[in-house]
Amino acid sequence: MEQGGTRGSGKRRRKRLLLCVSVVVVIIAICAVVLGVTLAQGSDGLKNTFLERCQKFKGYNCEEVWDVFQKAYVNQDPCKVPTEAYDPLVASAPIEPSCNRAMFWSKTKDVVHDFTGKTDCFVTVEDSLLGSVLDGLTWCGKEGSSETLTTGCPDWNTCPDNPVGSFWKRISAAFADAACGNVTAMLNGSITEPFNSRSIFASIEVTRFKSPRMKNLNVVLVMDEKAGTNCTDESLNNLQKQLDEGIKYNCKEVPQSQIEECSSRPEKTCGSCWTKCLAFPQTSQRCEQILGRFEEAYVGQNSCDFPEKRYDQLFIENQFTHSCNKTMFWSDTNDLVHKFTERRDHFITLEDTLLGFIMDGLTWCGKKGSKETFIYQCEKCPVNTVSSFWIKASAEVRVGGNFTRLYCTINLSS
C-alpha cells in the first residue's frame, strides 16, 4: 500500500508540473502575440497620425514625406541619429519665411499654443508641416531592423543624438533661419533663468538670428503670481548680448492672465496684447483707440501715392511730449544713434516717442476695397503708407509740435 501510494503521488506531481509548464508556454505565446500586435499598431499608429496631420497641408505628397522621414532613423542605433540625418526631410518640406509673425518659446509651450491656436497673429515651429505632424510623438529605429518603433526609445536625457531630440533641433534651426523682420519670443518669467543656455531657443535658435534679415526681437516675459524674475534678469542680459549687431531688443513683462484674455478674444488686434504702446504708462489705457485711429488712416486705401495728411488726426490726438535740450536728429546714422541713446538717457530720437517707437521697423499697408491690414504684400513705390507716416512724424518734430517747442527755448543770457 505504501509503495503504491508513493507512485500515485509522483504521477500527480508530474501532471501538475506538465500543467504548469503548459500554462507558462501559453502565457509566453500570448505575450509574444500581444507584443507583436502592439509594436505593429505602434508603427501603424505613428504613420497614420503622421499622414492624417500632413494631409491638412496642401501641396505635399505625404507618403513621400513619410518615406524621407523614416530614412533618417530606420536601421540606425537610436542613440546615433545626428541632426544632419534630417536634412533631406527638411529639404522635402521647407519652412516658408514668416516675416513679423515668427513666435519662439521656451518653457511656455502651453501658453504659446493656446494663444496662437485661437488667433491668427503668430506662427510657431509646431505650425509648420513637419513640426505639426510630429508634435508630441515618439519614434526610433534599431540596427538590423526596418521597423519604426514607438516604445523603448531613448529620451532626451538618455543620449544627445536620439531621433526625437535631433529632429527638433534640426527643425528649430530651419524655423530660426526663416524668421525675419520683427520676431517675438515668449519666455517663462516664473523661473529663475528664463533664458537657459541649454535650451533649444538659446543654443540653436538665437544663434541663427541674423541682421539685417531680422530687425527686432521682442521678448514677452510671461508672468504669474509666482514671478521668479523680470526683464532685468541677468540671463536676459546675456540674451541681449548674444544677438547679432543690428537686431534691436525689447522685453515686456506680461501677466499670463492678460495673454489668456487675448486668447479668449480672437477679434482683439494681434499686437495689442503686449503692444509696444503698453510701454508708455500714460497711454496704456488708450492703446486700442490709438490703433483704431492708425488703421483708419490706411485701411481700404491704395498703398501707393499715399497722402501724409491722412495721418493728421492720429498725430493731433497723440502729440509728442516735451524734450527740452534732449532732442537728437539723425541722417544715415540710424544704428549708431540708437545704440548710443539706448545706453544713455541724454538724448531722445523720434523713434523714442510713442508713435515712433510703436511703428519703428514695421511695414504696413491697406488695399482698396479691403478691411485688412497687410504687412508683406505691400507695393514698392516711393510714396507709400510707411514713408508718408515717417514724413508726417518728422514734420511734427521740425515744425512746432510739442516735441520741439521747449527745445527751442534756450536761455541765451547766461
Coordinates of C-alpha atoms in Angstrom, one line a residue:
M1 CA 0.0 0.0 0.0
E2 CA 2.7 2.4 0.9
Q3 CA 4.7 1.8 -2.3
G4 CA 1.6 2.1 -4.5
G5 CA 0.7 5.4 -2.7
T6 CA 4.1 6.8 -3.5
R7 CA 3.8 6.0 -7.2
G8 CA 0.4 7.7 -7.3
S9 CA 1.7 10.8 -5.6
G10 CA 4.6 11.0 -8.1
K11 CA 2.2 10.8 -11.1
R12 CA 0.1 13.7 -9.7
R13 CA 3.2 15.8 -9.2
R14 CA 4.3 15.2 -12.8
K15 CA 0.8 16.1 -14.1
R16 CA 0.8 19.3 -12.1
L17 CA 4.3 20.1 -13.4
L18 CA 3.3 19.5 -17.0
L19 CA 0.2 21.6 -16.5
C20 CA 2.2 24.5 -15.1
V21 CA 4.7 24.3 -17.9
S22 CA 1.8 24.3 -20.4
V23 CA 0.3 27.4 -18.8
V24 CA 3.6 29.2 -18.8
V25 CA 4.1 28.3 -22.5
V26 CA 0.6 29.6 -23.4
I27 CA 1.2 32.8 -21.4
I28 CA 4.6 33.4 -23.2
A29 CA 2.9 32.8 -26.5
I30 CA 0.1 35.2 -25.7
C31 CA 2.6 37.9 -24.5
A32 CA 4.6 37.5 -27.7
V33 CA 1.5 37.9 -29.9
V34 CA 0.3 40.9 -27.9
L35 CA 3.7 42.5 -28.0
G36 CA 3.9 41.9 -31.8
V37 CA 0.5 43.4 -32.3
T38 CA 1.3 46.3 -30.0
L39 CA 4.5 47.1 -31.9
A40 CA 2.8 46.8 -35.2
Q41 CA -0.1 49.0 -34.1
G42 CA 2.5 51.5 -32.7
S43 CA 4.3 51.8 -36.0
D44 CA 1.0 51.9 -38.0
G45 CA -0.4 54.4 -35.5
L46 CA 2.5 56.7 -35.9
K47 CA 2.3 56.6 -39.7
N48 CA -1.5 57.1 -39.6
T49 CA -1.1 60.1 -37.3
F50 CA 1.7 61.5 -39.5
L51 CA -0.3 61.2 -42.7
E52 CA -3.5 62.4 -41.2
R53 CA -1.8 65.6 -39.9
C54 CA 0.2 66.0 -43.1
Q55 CA -2.9 66.0 -45.3
K56 CA -4.1 69.2 -43.7
F57 CA -1.3 70.9 -45.6
K58 CA -1.9 71.4 -49.3
G59 CA 0.6 70.8 -52.0
Y60 CA 2.6 68.0 -50.4
N61 CA 2.9 64.3 -51.2
C62 CA 2.6 63.0 -47.7
E63 CA 3.6 59.4 -48.5
E64 CA 6.9 60.7 -49.9
V65 CA 7.5 62.9 -46.9
W66 CA 6.9 59.9 -44.6
D67 CA 9.4 57.8 -46.6
V68 CA 12.0 60.5 -46.3
F69 CA 11.3 60.9 -42.6
Q70 CA 11.8 57.1 -42.0
K71 CA 15.2 57.1 -43.8
A72 CA 16.6 59.4 -41.1
Y73 CA 16.4 56.8 -38.3
V74 CA 15.3 53.3 -39.5
N75 CA 18.0 50.7 -39.2
Q76 CA 20.0 53.1 -37.1
D77 CA 21.3 53.0 -33.5
P78 CA 18.7 55.1 -31.7
C79 CA 21.5 56.9 -29.8
K80 CA 23.4 57.8 -33.0
V81 CA 20.9 59.8 -35.1
P82 CA 22.5 63.3 -35.7
T83 CA 20.6 66.4 -36.6
E84 CA 22.1 66.1 -40.1
A85 CA 20.1 62.9 -40.7
Y86 CA 17.0 65.1 -41.0
D87 CA 18.5 67.4 -43.7
P88 CA 16.7 65.6 -46.5
L89 CA 13.4 65.7 -44.6
V90 CA 13.7 69.5 -44.0
A91 CA 14.5 69.9 -47.7
S92 CA 11.4 67.9 -48.7
A93 CA 9.1 70.3 -46.7
P94 CA 11.0 73.6 -46.3
I95 CA 9.7 76.2 -43.9
E96 CA 8.4 79.3 -45.6
P97 CA 9.7 82.7 -44.4
S98 CA 7.4 84.1 -41.7
C99 CA 8.3 87.8 -41.6
N100 CA 6.9 89.6 -38.5
R101 CA 5.0 86.5 -37.4
A102 CA 7.5 84.1 -36.0
M103 CA 6.9 83.1 -32.4
F104 CA 9.6 81.3 -30.4
W105 CA 9.2 80.0 -27.0
S106 CA 11.0 78.4 -24.1
K107 CA 9.2 76.7 -21.1
T108 CA 5.9 78.4 -22.3
K109 CA 4.6 75.8 -24.8
D110 CA 1.1 75.6 -23.4
V111 CA 0.6 79.3 -23.1
V112 CA 2.0 80.0 -26.6
H113 CA 0.0 77.3 -28.4
D114 CA -3.2 78.3 -26.5
F115 CA -2.7 81.8 -27.8
T116 CA -1.6 81.0 -31.4
G117 CA -4.3 78.3 -31.7
K118 CA -7.0 80.9 -31.1
T119 CA -5.6 83.8 -33.0
D120 CA -4.0 84.3 -36.4
C121 CA -1.3 86.6 -35.2
F122 CA 1.8 84.4 -35.0
V123 CA 3.2 81.0 -36.1
T124 CA 5.4 78.6 -34.2
V125 CA 7.7 75.8 -35.4
E126 CA 4.8 73.4 -34.5
D127 CA 2.6 75.2 -37.0
S128 CA 5.0 74.2 -39.9
L129 CA 4.2 70.9 -41.7
L130 CA 7.0 68.9 -40.1
G131 CA 6.5 70.5 -36.7
S132 CA 2.8 69.8 -36.8
V133 CA 2.9 66.2 -37.9
L134 CA 5.5 65.2 -35.3
D135 CA 4.4 67.3 -32.3
G136 CA 4.1 65.2 -29.2
L137 CA 5.2 61.9 -30.9
T138 CA 7.9 59.4 -30.1
W139 CA 9.8 57.3 -32.6
C140 CA 13.1 55.4 -33.2
G141 CA 14.6 52.5 -35.1
K142 CA 17.2 49.9 -34.3
E143 CA 20.1 48.4 -36.1
G144 CA 19.2 45.5 -38.3
S145 CA 15.5 46.3 -38.5
S146 CA 13.4 48.2 -41.0
E147 CA 10.7 48.8 -38.3
T148 CA 9.7 52.1 -36.8
L149 CA 9.3 51.8 -33.0
T150 CA 7.3 53.9 -30.7
T151 CA 8.2 52.3 -27.4
G152 CA 11.5 51.6 -25.7
C153 CA 13.1 54.7 -27.5
P154 CA 15.7 56.7 -25.7
D155 CA 14.5 60.0 -24.2
W156 CA 16.3 63.4 -24.4
N157 CA 18.3 62.6 -21.3
T158 CA 19.5 59.2 -22.3
C159 CA 21.7 60.3 -25.2
P160 CA 22.1 63.6 -27.1
D161 CA 21.7 62.2 -30.6
N162 CA 18.3 60.5 -30.1
P163 CA 15.9 60.6 -33.0
V164 CA 13.3 62.9 -31.5
G165 CA 15.8 65.4 -30.0
S166 CA 17.8 65.6 -33.2
F167 CA 14.6 66.2 -35.2
W168 CA 13.5 69.1 -33.0
K169 CA 17.0 70.6 -33.1
R170 CA 17.1 70.5 -36.8
I171 CA 13.6 71.8 -37.5
S172 CA 14.1 74.6 -34.9
A173 CA 17.2 75.7 -36.8
A174 CA 15.2 75.8 -40.0
F175 CA 12.5 77.8 -38.3
A176 CA 15.0 80.3 -37.0
D177 CA 16.6 80.6 -40.4
A178 CA 13.1 81.5 -41.9
A179 CA 12.3 84.2 -39.2
C180 CA 12.6 87.8 -40.5
G181 CA 11.5 91.3 -39.6
N182 CA 10.1 91.6 -36.1
V183 CA 10.4 88.4 -34.1
T184 CA 8.6 87.5 -30.9
A185 CA 9.7 85.1 -28.1
M186 CA 7.6 84.1 -25.1
L187 CA 9.8 83.2 -22.2
N188 CA 8.9 82.0 -18.7
G189 CA 9.0 84.7 -16.1
S190 CA 8.1 82.3 -13.3
I191 CA 11.5 80.6 -13.3
T192 CA 14.9 81.9 -12.2
E193 CA 16.5 81.6 -15.6
P194 CA 14.1 82.4 -18.4
F195 CA 17.0 82.3 -21.0
N196 CA 18.6 79.0 -20.3
S197 CA 21.8 78.4 -22.2
R198 CA 21.0 74.7 -22.6
S199 CA 17.6 75.2 -24.2
I200 CA 17.0 74.9 -27.9
F201 CA 16.0 78.5 -28.0
A202 CA 19.3 79.6 -26.6
S203 CA 21.7 77.0 -28.1
I204 CA 20.2 76.8 -31.6
E205 CA 17.6 79.4 -32.5
V206 CA 19.1 82.6 -31.1
T207 CA 22.5 81.7 -32.7
R208 CA 20.8 81.8 -36.1
F209 CA 19.1 85.2 -35.7
K210 CA 20.9 87.4 -38.2
S211 CA 20.8 91.1 -39.2
P212 CA 19.6 92.6 -41.5
R213 CA 17.2 89.8 -42.2
M214 CA 15.9 90.1 -38.7
K215 CA 15.3 93.6 -37.3
N216 CA 13.8 93.2 -33.8
L217 CA 13.5 90.6 -31.1
N218 CA 10.5 91.3 -28.8
V219 CA 10.7 89.2 -25.7
V220 CA 7.3 88.6 -23.9
L221 CA 8.2 87.5 -20.4
V222 CA 5.1 85.6 -19.2
M223 CA 4.4 86.4 -15.5
D224 CA 2.2 84.9 -12.9
E225 CA 1.7 85.4 -9.2
K226 CA 4.9 83.4 -8.5
A227 CA 7.1 85.6 -10.8
G228 CA 10.7 84.5 -10.4
T229 CA 12.3 87.2 -12.4
N230 CA 11.7 90.3 -14.6
C231 CA 13.2 91.9 -17.7
T232 CA 16.3 92.9 -15.9
D233 CA 17.3 89.3 -15.2
E234 CA 20.9 88.5 -15.9
S235 CA 20.1 85.7 -18.3
L236 CA 18.1 88.1 -20.4
N237 CA 21.0 90.5 -20.4
N238 CA 23.0 87.5 -21.8
L239 CA 20.4 87.1 -24.5
Q240 CA 20.7 90.7 -25.5
K241 CA 24.5 90.4 -25.7
Q242 CA 24.3 87.3 -27.9
L243 CA 22.1 89.0 -30.5
D244 CA 23.6 89.8 -33.8
E245 CA 24.6 93.5 -34.0
G246 CA 21.8 95.4 -35.7
I247 CA 19.0 93.4 -34.1
K248 CA 17.0 95.6 -31.6
Y249 CA 16.0 94.0 -28.4
N250 CA 12.9 94.8 -26.4
C251 CA 11.5 93.0 -23.3
K252 CA 8.0 93.3 -21.9
E253 CA 6.6 91.7 -18.7
V254 CA 3.1 90.5 -19.5
P255 CA 0.8 88.7 -17.0
Q256 CA -0.3 85.3 -18.1
S257 CA -3.9 86.2 -17.4
Q258 CA -3.6 89.1 -19.9
I259 CA -2.4 86.7 -22.6
E260 CA -5.2 84.2 -21.7
E261 CA -7.7 87.1 -22.1
C262 CA -6.3 87.8 -25.5
S263 CA -6.7 84.1 -26.4
S264 CA -10.4 84.3 -25.4
R265 CA -10.9 87.3 -27.6
P266 CA -9.7 86.4 -31.1
E267 CA -11.2 89.6 -32.5
K268 CA -8.6 91.6 -30.5
T269 CA -5.9 93.0 -32.7
C270 CA -2.7 90.9 -32.8
G271 CA -0.2 93.2 -31.2
S272 CA -2.4 94.8 -28.6
C273 CA -1.9 92.0 -26.0
W274 CA 1.6 93.2 -25.3
T275 CA 1.9 96.0 -27.8
K276 CA 4.7 98.5 -27.6
C277 CA 2.1 101.0 -26.7
L278 CA 1.9 99.5 -23.3
A279 CA 5.4 100.6 -22.6
F280 CA 4.0 104.1 -22.2
P281 CA 2.0 104.1 -18.9
Q282 CA 0.3 107.4 -19.7
T283 CA -1.3 106.0 -22.8
S284 CA -1.6 102.3 -21.9
Q285 CA -5.4 102.6 -21.5
R286 CA -5.8 104.1 -25.0
C287 CA -3.8 101.6 -27.0
E288 CA -6.8 100.1 -28.8
Q289 CA -8.1 103.6 -29.5
I290 CA -4.7 104.7 -30.9
L291 CA -4.5 101.6 -33.1
G292 CA -8.0 102.2 -34.3
R293 CA -7.1 105.7 -35.4
F294 CA -3.9 104.5 -37.0
E295 CA -5.8 101.9 -39.0
E296 CA -8.4 104.5 -40.1
A297 CA -5.6 106.3 -42.0
Y298 CA -4.7 103.5 -44.4
V299 CA -7.2 100.6 -44.3
G300 CA -9.1 100.4 -47.5
Q301 CA -6.7 102.8 -49.2
N302 CA -4.2 102.3 -52.0
S303 CA -0.7 101.9 -50.6
C304 CA 1.0 104.0 -53.3
D305 CA 0.7 107.8 -53.7
F306 CA -0.5 107.8 -50.1
P307 CA -1.0 111.3 -48.7
E308 CA 0.6 112.0 -45.4
K309 CA -2.3 114.2 -44.4
R310 CA -4.3 111.0 -43.7
Y311 CA -2.3 110.7 -40.5
D312 CA -3.2 114.2 -39.3
Q313 CA -5.8 113.0 -36.8
L314 CA -3.5 110.4 -35.4
F315 CA -0.8 113.0 -34.6
I316 CA -3.3 115.5 -33.3
E317 CA -4.6 113.0 -30.7
N318 CA -1.0 111.8 -29.9
Q319 CA 1.2 114.8 -29.8
F320 CA 4.9 114.5 -29.0
T321 CA 5.9 115.2 -25.4
H322 CA 8.4 117.9 -24.4
S323 CA 12.1 117.1 -24.7
C324 CA 13.9 120.2 -23.6
N325 CA 17.6 120.1 -24.7
K326 CA 17.4 116.4 -25.4
T327 CA 16.3 116.1 -29.0
M328 CA 18.5 114.0 -31.2
F329 CA 18.1 114.1 -35.0
W330 CA 20.0 111.8 -37.4
S331 CA 20.6 111.0 -41.0
D332 CA 22.2 107.8 -42.3
T333 CA 23.3 107.1 -38.7
N334 CA 20.4 105.1 -37.5
D335 CA 22.3 102.2 -35.9
L336 CA 24.9 104.4 -34.3
V337 CA 22.4 106.9 -32.9
H338 CA 20.1 104.4 -31.4
K339 CA 22.9 102.3 -30.0
F340 CA 24.1 105.5 -28.2
T341 CA 20.6 106.6 -27.0
E342 CA 19.6 103.2 -25.8
R343 CA 22.6 103.1 -23.4
R344 CA 22.3 106.7 -22.2
D345 CA 19.5 108.9 -21.1
H346 CA 21.0 112.1 -22.5
F347 CA 19.0 112.3 -25.7
I348 CA 15.8 111.0 -27.3
T349 CA 15.0 110.5 -31.0
L350 CA 11.8 110.4 -33.0
E351 CA 11.8 106.6 -32.5
D352 CA 11.7 107.1 -28.7
T353 CA 8.3 108.9 -28.9
L354 CA 5.1 106.9 -28.6
L355 CA 4.2 106.7 -32.3
G356 CA 7.8 106.5 -33.5
F357 CA 8.5 103.7 -31.0
I358 CA 5.4 101.7 -32.0
M359 CA 6.0 101.8 -35.7
D360 CA 9.8 101.6 -35.8
G361 CA 10.9 98.8 -38.1
L362 CA 7.4 97.8 -39.2
T363 CA 5.8 97.6 -42.6
W364 CA 2.1 98.0 -43.2
C365 CA -0.4 99.0 -45.9
G366 CA -4.0 98.6 -46.9
K367 CA -5.7 97.7 -50.2
K368 CA -8.6 99.4 -52.0
G369 CA -11.8 97.8 -51.0
S370 CA -10.3 95.7 -48.3
K371 CA -10.7 96.0 -44.5
E372 CA -7.5 94.1 -43.8
T373 CA -4.0 95.3 -42.8
F374 CA -1.2 93.8 -44.9
I375 CA 2.4 93.5 -43.7
Y376 CA 4.3 91.7 -46.5
Q377 CA 2.1 92.2 -49.6
C378 CA 2.7 95.9 -49.9
E379 CA 3.6 97.5 -53.3
K380 CA 7.0 99.1 -53.6
C381 CA 6.6 102.7 -54.5
P382 CA 8.4 106.0 -53.4
V383 CA 5.3 107.4 -51.6
N384 CA 3.6 104.8 -49.6
T385 CA 1.8 104.3 -46.3
V386 CA 5.1 103.8 -44.4
S387 CA 7.1 106.6 -46.0
S388 CA 4.2 109.1 -45.6
F389 CA 3.9 108.2 -41.9
W390 CA 7.6 109.0 -41.2
I391 CA 7.4 112.2 -43.3
K392 CA 4.5 113.3 -41.2
A393 CA 6.2 112.3 -38.0
S394 CA 9.4 114.1 -38.9
A395 CA 7.4 117.2 -39.8
E396 CA 5.8 117.2 -36.4
V397 CA 9.2 117.3 -34.9
R398 CA 10.6 120.1 -37.0
V399 CA 7.6 122.3 -37.4
G400 CA 6.4 123.2 -33.9
G401 CA 4.8 120.3 -32.2
N402 CA 5.3 120.0 -28.5
F403 CA 8.3 117.8 -29.3
T404 CA 10.4 120.9 -30.3
R405 CA 8.6 123.8 -28.7
L406 CA 10.7 123.8 -25.5
Y407 CA 13.8 122.5 -27.3
C408 CA 13.9 125.9 -28.9
T409 CA 13.5 127.8 -25.7
I410 CA 17.1 128.3 -24.7
N411 CA 18.3 130.9 -22.2
L412 CA 20.9 132.9 -24.0
S413 CA 21.5 135.4 -21.2
S414 CA 23.7 133.2 -19.2

